[in-house]
PDB file of C-alpha atoms and ligand atoms in Angstrom:
ATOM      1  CA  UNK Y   1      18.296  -6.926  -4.877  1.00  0.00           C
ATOM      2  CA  UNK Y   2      20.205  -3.841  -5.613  1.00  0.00           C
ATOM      3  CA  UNK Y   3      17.688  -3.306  -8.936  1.00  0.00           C
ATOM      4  CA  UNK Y   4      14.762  -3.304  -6.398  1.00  0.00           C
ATOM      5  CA  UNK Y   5      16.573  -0.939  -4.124  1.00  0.00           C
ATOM      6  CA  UNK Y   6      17.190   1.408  -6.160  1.00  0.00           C
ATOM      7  CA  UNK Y   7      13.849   1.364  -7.721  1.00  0.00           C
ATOM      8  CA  UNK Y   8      12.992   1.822  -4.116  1.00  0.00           C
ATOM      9  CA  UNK Y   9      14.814   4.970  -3.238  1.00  0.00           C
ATOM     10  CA  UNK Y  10      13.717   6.417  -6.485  1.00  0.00           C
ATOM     11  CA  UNK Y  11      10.230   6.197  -5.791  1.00  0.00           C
ATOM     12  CA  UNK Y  12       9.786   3.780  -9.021  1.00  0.00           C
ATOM     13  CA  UNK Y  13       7.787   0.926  -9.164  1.00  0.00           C
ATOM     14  CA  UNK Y  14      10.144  -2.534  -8.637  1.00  0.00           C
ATOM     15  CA  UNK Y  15       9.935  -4.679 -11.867  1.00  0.00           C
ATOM     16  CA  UNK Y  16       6.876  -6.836 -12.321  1.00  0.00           C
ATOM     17  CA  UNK Y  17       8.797  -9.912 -12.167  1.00  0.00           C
ATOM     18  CA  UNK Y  18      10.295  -9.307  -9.078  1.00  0.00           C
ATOM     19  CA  UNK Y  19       6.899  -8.240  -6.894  1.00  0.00           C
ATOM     20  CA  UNK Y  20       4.525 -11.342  -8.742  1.00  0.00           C
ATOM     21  CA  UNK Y  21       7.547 -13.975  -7.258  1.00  0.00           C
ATOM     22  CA  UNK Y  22       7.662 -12.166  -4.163  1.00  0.00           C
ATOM     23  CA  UNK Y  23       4.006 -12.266  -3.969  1.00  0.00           C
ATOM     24  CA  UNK Y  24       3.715 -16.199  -5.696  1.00  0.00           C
ATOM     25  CA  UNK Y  25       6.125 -17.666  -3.073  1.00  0.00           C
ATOM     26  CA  UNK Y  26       4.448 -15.775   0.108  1.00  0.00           C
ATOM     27  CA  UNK Y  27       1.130 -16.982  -0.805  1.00  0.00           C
ATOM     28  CA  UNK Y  28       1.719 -20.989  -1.444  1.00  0.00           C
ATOM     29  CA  UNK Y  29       2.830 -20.813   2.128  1.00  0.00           C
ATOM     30  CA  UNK Y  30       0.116 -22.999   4.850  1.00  0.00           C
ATOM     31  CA  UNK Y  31      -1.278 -19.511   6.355  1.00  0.00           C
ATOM     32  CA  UNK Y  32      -2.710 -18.548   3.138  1.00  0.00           C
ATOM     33  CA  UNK Y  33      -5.013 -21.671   2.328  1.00  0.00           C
ATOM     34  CA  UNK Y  34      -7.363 -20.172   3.770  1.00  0.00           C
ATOM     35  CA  UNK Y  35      -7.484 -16.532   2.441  1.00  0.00           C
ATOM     36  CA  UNK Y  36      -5.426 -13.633   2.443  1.00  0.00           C
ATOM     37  CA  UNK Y  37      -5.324  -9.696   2.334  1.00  0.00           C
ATOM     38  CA  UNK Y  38      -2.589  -7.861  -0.054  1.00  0.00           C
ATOM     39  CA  UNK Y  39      -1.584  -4.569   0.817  1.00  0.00           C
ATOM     40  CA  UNK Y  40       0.159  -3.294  -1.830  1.00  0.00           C
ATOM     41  CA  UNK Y  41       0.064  -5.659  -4.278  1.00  0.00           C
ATOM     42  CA  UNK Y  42      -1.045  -5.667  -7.467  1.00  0.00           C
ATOM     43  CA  UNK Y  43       0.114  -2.149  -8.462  1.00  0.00           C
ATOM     44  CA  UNK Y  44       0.094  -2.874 -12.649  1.00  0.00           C
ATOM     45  CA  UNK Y  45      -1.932  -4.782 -14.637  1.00  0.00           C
ATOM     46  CA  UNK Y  46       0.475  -7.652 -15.442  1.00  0.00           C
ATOM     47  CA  UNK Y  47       0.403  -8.327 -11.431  1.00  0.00           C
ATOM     48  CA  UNK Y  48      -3.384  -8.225 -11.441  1.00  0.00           C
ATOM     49  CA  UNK Y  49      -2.984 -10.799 -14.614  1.00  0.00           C
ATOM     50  CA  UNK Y  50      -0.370 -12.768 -12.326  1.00  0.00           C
ATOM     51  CA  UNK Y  51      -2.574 -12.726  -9.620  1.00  0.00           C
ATOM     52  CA  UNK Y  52      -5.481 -14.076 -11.005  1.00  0.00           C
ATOM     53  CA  UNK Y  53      -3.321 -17.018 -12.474  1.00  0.00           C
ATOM     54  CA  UNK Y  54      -1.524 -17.611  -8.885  1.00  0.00           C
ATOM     55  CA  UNK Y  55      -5.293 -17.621  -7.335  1.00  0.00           C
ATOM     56  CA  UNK Y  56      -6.761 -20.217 -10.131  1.00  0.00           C
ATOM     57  CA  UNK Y  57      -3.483 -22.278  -9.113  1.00  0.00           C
ATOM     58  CA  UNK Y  58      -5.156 -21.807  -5.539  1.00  0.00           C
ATOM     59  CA  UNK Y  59      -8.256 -22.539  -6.612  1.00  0.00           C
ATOM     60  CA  UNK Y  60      -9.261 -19.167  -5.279  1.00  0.00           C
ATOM     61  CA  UNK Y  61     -10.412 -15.889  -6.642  1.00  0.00           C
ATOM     62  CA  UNK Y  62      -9.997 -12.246  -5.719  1.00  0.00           C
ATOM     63  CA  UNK Y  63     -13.080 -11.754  -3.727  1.00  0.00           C
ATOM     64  CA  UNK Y  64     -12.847  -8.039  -3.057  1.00  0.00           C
ATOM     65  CA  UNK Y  65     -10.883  -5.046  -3.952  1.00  0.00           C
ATOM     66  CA  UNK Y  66     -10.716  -1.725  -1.865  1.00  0.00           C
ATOM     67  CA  UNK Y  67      -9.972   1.676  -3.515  1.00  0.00           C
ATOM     68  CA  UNK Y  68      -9.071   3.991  -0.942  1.00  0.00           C
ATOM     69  CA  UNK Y  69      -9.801   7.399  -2.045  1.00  0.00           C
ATOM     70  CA  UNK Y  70      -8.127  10.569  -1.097  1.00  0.00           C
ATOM     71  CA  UNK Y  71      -7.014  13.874  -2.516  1.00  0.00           C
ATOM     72  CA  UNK Y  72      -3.682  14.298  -3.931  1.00  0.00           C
ATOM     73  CA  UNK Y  73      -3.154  17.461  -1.827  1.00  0.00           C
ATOM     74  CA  UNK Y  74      -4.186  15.390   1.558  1.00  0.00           C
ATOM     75  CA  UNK Y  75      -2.251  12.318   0.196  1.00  0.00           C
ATOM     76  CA  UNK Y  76       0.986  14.584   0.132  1.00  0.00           C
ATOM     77  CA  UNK Y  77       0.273  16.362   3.798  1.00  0.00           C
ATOM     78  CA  UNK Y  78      -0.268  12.283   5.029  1.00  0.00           C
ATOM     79  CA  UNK Y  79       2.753  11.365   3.695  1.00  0.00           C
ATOM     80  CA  UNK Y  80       5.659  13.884   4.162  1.00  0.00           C
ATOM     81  CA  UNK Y  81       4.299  14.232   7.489  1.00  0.00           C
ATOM     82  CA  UNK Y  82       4.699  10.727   8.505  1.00  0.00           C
ATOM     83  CA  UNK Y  83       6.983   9.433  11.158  1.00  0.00           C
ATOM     84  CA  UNK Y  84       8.373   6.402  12.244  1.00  0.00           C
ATOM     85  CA  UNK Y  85       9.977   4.497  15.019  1.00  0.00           C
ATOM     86  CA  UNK Y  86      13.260   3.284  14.571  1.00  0.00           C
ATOM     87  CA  UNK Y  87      12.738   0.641  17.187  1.00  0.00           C
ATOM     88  CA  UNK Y  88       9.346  -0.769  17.000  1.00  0.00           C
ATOM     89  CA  UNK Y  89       7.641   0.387  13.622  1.00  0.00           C
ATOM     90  CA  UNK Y  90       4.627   2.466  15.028  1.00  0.00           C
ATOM     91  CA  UNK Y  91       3.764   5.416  12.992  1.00  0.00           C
ATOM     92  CA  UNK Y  92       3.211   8.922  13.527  1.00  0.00           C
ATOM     93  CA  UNK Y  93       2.302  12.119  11.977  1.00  0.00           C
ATOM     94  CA  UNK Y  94       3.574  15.738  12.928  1.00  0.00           C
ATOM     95  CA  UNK Y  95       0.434  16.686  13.052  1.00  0.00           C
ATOM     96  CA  UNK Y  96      -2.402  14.578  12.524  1.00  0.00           C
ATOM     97  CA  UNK Y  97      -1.108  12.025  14.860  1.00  0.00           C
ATOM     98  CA  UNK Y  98       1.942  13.891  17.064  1.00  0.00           C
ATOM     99  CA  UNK Y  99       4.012  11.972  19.807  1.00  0.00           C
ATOM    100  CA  UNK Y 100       3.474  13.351  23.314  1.00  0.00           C
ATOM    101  CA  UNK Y 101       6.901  14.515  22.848  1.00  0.00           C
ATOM    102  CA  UNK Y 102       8.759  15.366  19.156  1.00  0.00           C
ATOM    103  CA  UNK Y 103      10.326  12.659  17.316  1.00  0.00           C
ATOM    104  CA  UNK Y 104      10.465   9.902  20.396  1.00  0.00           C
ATOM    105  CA  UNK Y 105       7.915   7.203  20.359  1.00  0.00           C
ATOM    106  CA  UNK Y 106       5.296   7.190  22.824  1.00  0.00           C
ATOM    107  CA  UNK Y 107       5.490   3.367  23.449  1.00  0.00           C
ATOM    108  CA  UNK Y 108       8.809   2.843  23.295  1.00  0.00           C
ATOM    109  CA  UNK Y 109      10.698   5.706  23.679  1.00  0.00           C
ATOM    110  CA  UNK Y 110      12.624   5.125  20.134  1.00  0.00           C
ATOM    111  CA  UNK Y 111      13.659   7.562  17.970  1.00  0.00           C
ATOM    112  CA  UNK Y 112      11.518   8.451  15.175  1.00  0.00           C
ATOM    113  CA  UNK Y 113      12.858   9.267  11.374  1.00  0.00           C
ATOM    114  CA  UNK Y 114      10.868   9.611   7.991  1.00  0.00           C
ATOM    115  CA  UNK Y 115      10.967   7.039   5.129  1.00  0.00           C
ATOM    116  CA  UNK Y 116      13.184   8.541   2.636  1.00  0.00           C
ATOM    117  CA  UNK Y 117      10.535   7.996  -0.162  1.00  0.00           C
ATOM    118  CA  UNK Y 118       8.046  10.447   2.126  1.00  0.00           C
ATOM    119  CA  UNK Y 119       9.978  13.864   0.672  1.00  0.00           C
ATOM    120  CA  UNK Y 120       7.713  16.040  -1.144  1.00  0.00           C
ATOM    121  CA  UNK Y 121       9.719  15.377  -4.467  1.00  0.00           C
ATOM    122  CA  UNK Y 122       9.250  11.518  -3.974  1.00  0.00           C
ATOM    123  CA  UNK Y 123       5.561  11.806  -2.960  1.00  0.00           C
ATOM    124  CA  UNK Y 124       5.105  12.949  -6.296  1.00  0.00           C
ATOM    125  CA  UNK Y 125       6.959  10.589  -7.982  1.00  0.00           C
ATOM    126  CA  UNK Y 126       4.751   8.018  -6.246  1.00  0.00           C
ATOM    127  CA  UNK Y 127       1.326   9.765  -7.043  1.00  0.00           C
ATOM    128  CA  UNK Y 128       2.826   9.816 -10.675  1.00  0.00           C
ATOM    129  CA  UNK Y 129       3.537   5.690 -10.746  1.00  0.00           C
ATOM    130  CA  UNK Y 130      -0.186   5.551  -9.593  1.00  0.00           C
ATOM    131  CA  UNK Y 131      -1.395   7.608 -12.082  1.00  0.00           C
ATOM    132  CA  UNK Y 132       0.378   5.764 -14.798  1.00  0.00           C
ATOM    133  CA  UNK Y 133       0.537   2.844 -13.688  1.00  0.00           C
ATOM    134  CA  UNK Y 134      -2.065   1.259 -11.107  1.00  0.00           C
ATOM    135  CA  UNK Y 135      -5.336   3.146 -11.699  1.00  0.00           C
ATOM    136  CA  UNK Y 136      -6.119   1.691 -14.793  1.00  0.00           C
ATOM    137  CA  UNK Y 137      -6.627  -1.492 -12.213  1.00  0.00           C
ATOM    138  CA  UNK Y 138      -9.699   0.180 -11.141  1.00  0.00           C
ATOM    139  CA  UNK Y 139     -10.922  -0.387 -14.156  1.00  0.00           C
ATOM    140  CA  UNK Y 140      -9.647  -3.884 -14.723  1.00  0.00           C
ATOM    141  CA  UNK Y 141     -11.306  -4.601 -11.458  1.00  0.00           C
ATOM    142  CA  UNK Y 142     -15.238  -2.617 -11.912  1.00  0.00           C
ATOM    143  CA  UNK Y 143     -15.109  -4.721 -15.046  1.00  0.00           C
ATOM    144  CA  UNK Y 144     -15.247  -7.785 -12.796  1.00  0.00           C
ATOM    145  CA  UNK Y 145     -17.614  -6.557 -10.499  1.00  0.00           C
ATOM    146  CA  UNK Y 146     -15.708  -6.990  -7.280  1.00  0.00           C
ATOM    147  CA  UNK Y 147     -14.320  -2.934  -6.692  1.00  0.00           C
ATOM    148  CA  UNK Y 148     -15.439  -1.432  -3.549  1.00  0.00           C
ATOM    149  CA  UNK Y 149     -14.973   2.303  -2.721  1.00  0.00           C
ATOM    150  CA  UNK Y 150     -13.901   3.461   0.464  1.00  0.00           C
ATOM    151  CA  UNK Y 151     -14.129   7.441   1.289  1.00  0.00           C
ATOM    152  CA  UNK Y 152     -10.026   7.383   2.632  1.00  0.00           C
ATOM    153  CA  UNK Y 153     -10.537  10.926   3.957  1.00  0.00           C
ATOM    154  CA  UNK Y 154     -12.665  10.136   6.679  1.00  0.00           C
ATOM    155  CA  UNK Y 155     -11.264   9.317  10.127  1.00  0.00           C
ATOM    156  CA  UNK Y 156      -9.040   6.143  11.084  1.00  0.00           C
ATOM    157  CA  UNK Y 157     -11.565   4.729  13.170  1.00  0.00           C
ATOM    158  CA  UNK Y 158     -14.558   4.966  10.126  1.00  0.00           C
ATOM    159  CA  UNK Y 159     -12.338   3.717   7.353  1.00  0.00           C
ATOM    160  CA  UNK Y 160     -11.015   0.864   9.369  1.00  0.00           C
ATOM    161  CA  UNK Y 161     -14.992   0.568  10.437  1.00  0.00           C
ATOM    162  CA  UNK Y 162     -16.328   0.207   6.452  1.00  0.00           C
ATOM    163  CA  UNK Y 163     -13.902  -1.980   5.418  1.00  0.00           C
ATOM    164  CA  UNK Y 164     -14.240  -4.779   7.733  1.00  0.00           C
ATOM    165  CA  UNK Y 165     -17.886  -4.326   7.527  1.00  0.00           C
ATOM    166  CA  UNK Y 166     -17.414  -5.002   3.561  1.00  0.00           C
ATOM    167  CA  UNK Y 167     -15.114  -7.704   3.783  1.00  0.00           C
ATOM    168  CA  UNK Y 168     -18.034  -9.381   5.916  1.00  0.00           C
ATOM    169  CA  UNK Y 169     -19.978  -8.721   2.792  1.00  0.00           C
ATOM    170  CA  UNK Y 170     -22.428  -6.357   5.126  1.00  0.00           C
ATOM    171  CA  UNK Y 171     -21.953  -3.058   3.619  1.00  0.00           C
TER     172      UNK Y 171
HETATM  173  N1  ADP G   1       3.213  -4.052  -6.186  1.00  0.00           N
HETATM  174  C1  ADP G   1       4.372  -3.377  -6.341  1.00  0.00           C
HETATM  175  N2  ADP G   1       4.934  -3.311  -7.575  1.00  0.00           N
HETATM  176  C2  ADP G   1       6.089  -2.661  -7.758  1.00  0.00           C
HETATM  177  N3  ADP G   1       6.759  -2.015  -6.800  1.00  0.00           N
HETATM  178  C3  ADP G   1       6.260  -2.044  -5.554  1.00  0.00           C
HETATM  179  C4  ADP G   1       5.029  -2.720  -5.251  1.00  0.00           C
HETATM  180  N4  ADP G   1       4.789  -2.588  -3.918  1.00  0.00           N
HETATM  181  C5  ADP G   1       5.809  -1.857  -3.414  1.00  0.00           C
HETATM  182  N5  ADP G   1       6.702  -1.524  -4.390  1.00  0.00           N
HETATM  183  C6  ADP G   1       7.949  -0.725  -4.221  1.00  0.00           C
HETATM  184  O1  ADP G   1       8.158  -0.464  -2.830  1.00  0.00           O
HETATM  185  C7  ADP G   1       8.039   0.956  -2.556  1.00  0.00           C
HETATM  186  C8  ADP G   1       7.332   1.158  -1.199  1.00  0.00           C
HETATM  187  O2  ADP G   1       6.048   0.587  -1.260  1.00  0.00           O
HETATM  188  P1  ADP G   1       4.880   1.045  -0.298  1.00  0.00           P
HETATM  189  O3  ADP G   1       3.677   0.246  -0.615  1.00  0.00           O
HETATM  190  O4  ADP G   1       4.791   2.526  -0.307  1.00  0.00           O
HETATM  191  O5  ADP G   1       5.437   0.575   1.094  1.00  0.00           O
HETATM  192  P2  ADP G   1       4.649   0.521   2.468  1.00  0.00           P
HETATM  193  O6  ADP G   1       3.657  -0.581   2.329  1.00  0.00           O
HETATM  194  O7  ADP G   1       5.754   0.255   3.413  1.00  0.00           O
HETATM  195  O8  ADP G   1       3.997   1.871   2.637  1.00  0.00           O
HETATM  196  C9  ADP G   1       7.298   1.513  -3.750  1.00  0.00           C
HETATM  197  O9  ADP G   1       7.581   2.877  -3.966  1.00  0.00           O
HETATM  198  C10 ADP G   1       7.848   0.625  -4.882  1.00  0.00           C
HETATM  199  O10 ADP G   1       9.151   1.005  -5.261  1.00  0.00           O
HETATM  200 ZN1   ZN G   2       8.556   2.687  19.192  1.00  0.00          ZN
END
């Protein structure tokens, strides 16, 4: 626990081990017979290795994978302007996304703070871990055929709009 925390607060990737159990355990549970989404997960190529070994356990196989793409500059603005609610989780942004008035939430009145990974020195650390460490997935997963490309620069609406669309296999 306090390994992963600290990983955590210093913007670092968690150890593979840790994230692939994590991951293992959630997905043998009933709601996932059936198909799931990961959010986060894999972020190296041992986890996408672990992955496809948990699935074949499954009998079940990575069907899609969605690369968000967005410029480093606009990823950073995103980020360290991001806000959220203590109370209920919703999330903000100074100004893409402002609350009708500054740092309390619009639907619950709770007070809003920023994740202390969303500092611009952190931000960097994280686009760095990416770099290094999960784009060569991108790779690992045009190789078998199943990467998707989403522009992550357009609007909320849009990018929510043409990924359902290719999870339903339409687009
Ligand atoms: N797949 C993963 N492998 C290793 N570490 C991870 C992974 N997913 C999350 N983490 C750790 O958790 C931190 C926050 O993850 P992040 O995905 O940014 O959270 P959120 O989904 O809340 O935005 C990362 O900086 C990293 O330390
Ligand atoms: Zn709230």
């Amino acid at each position: 626990m306090w390994k992963r925390r600290n990983m955590w607060i210093k913007a670092l990737l968690v150890p593979d081990e840790i994230t692939i159990g994590i991951v293992r355990e959630r997905l043998q549970q009933p709601d996932c017979s059936k198909g799931f989404l990961l959010d986060g997960f894999p972020r190296t190529i041992s986890q996408a290795e672990a992955l496809d070994e948990i699935g074949a356990s499954m009998d079940k196989s990575i069907e899609h994978v969605v690369n968000l793409s967005v410029d480093r500059n606009l990823l950073l603005a995103r980020l360290t302007g991001r806000r959220i609610c203590r109370s209920c989780g919703a999330t903000y942004h100074i100004l893409f996304n402002p609350p009708a008035r500054e740092n309390v939430c619009d639907k619950c009145s709770g007070e809003l703070y920023q994740r202390s990974d969303d500092t611009e020195e952190k931000v960097g650390t994280r686009l760095d871990e990416y770099i290094n460490k999960t784009a060569p997935l991108l790779e690992y997963y045009r190789n078998k055929g199943i990467l998707r490309e989403v522009n992550g620069e357009q609007e909320i609406n849009t990018v929510t709009a043409q990924i359902s669309s290719l999870l339903r296999g339409q687009a």
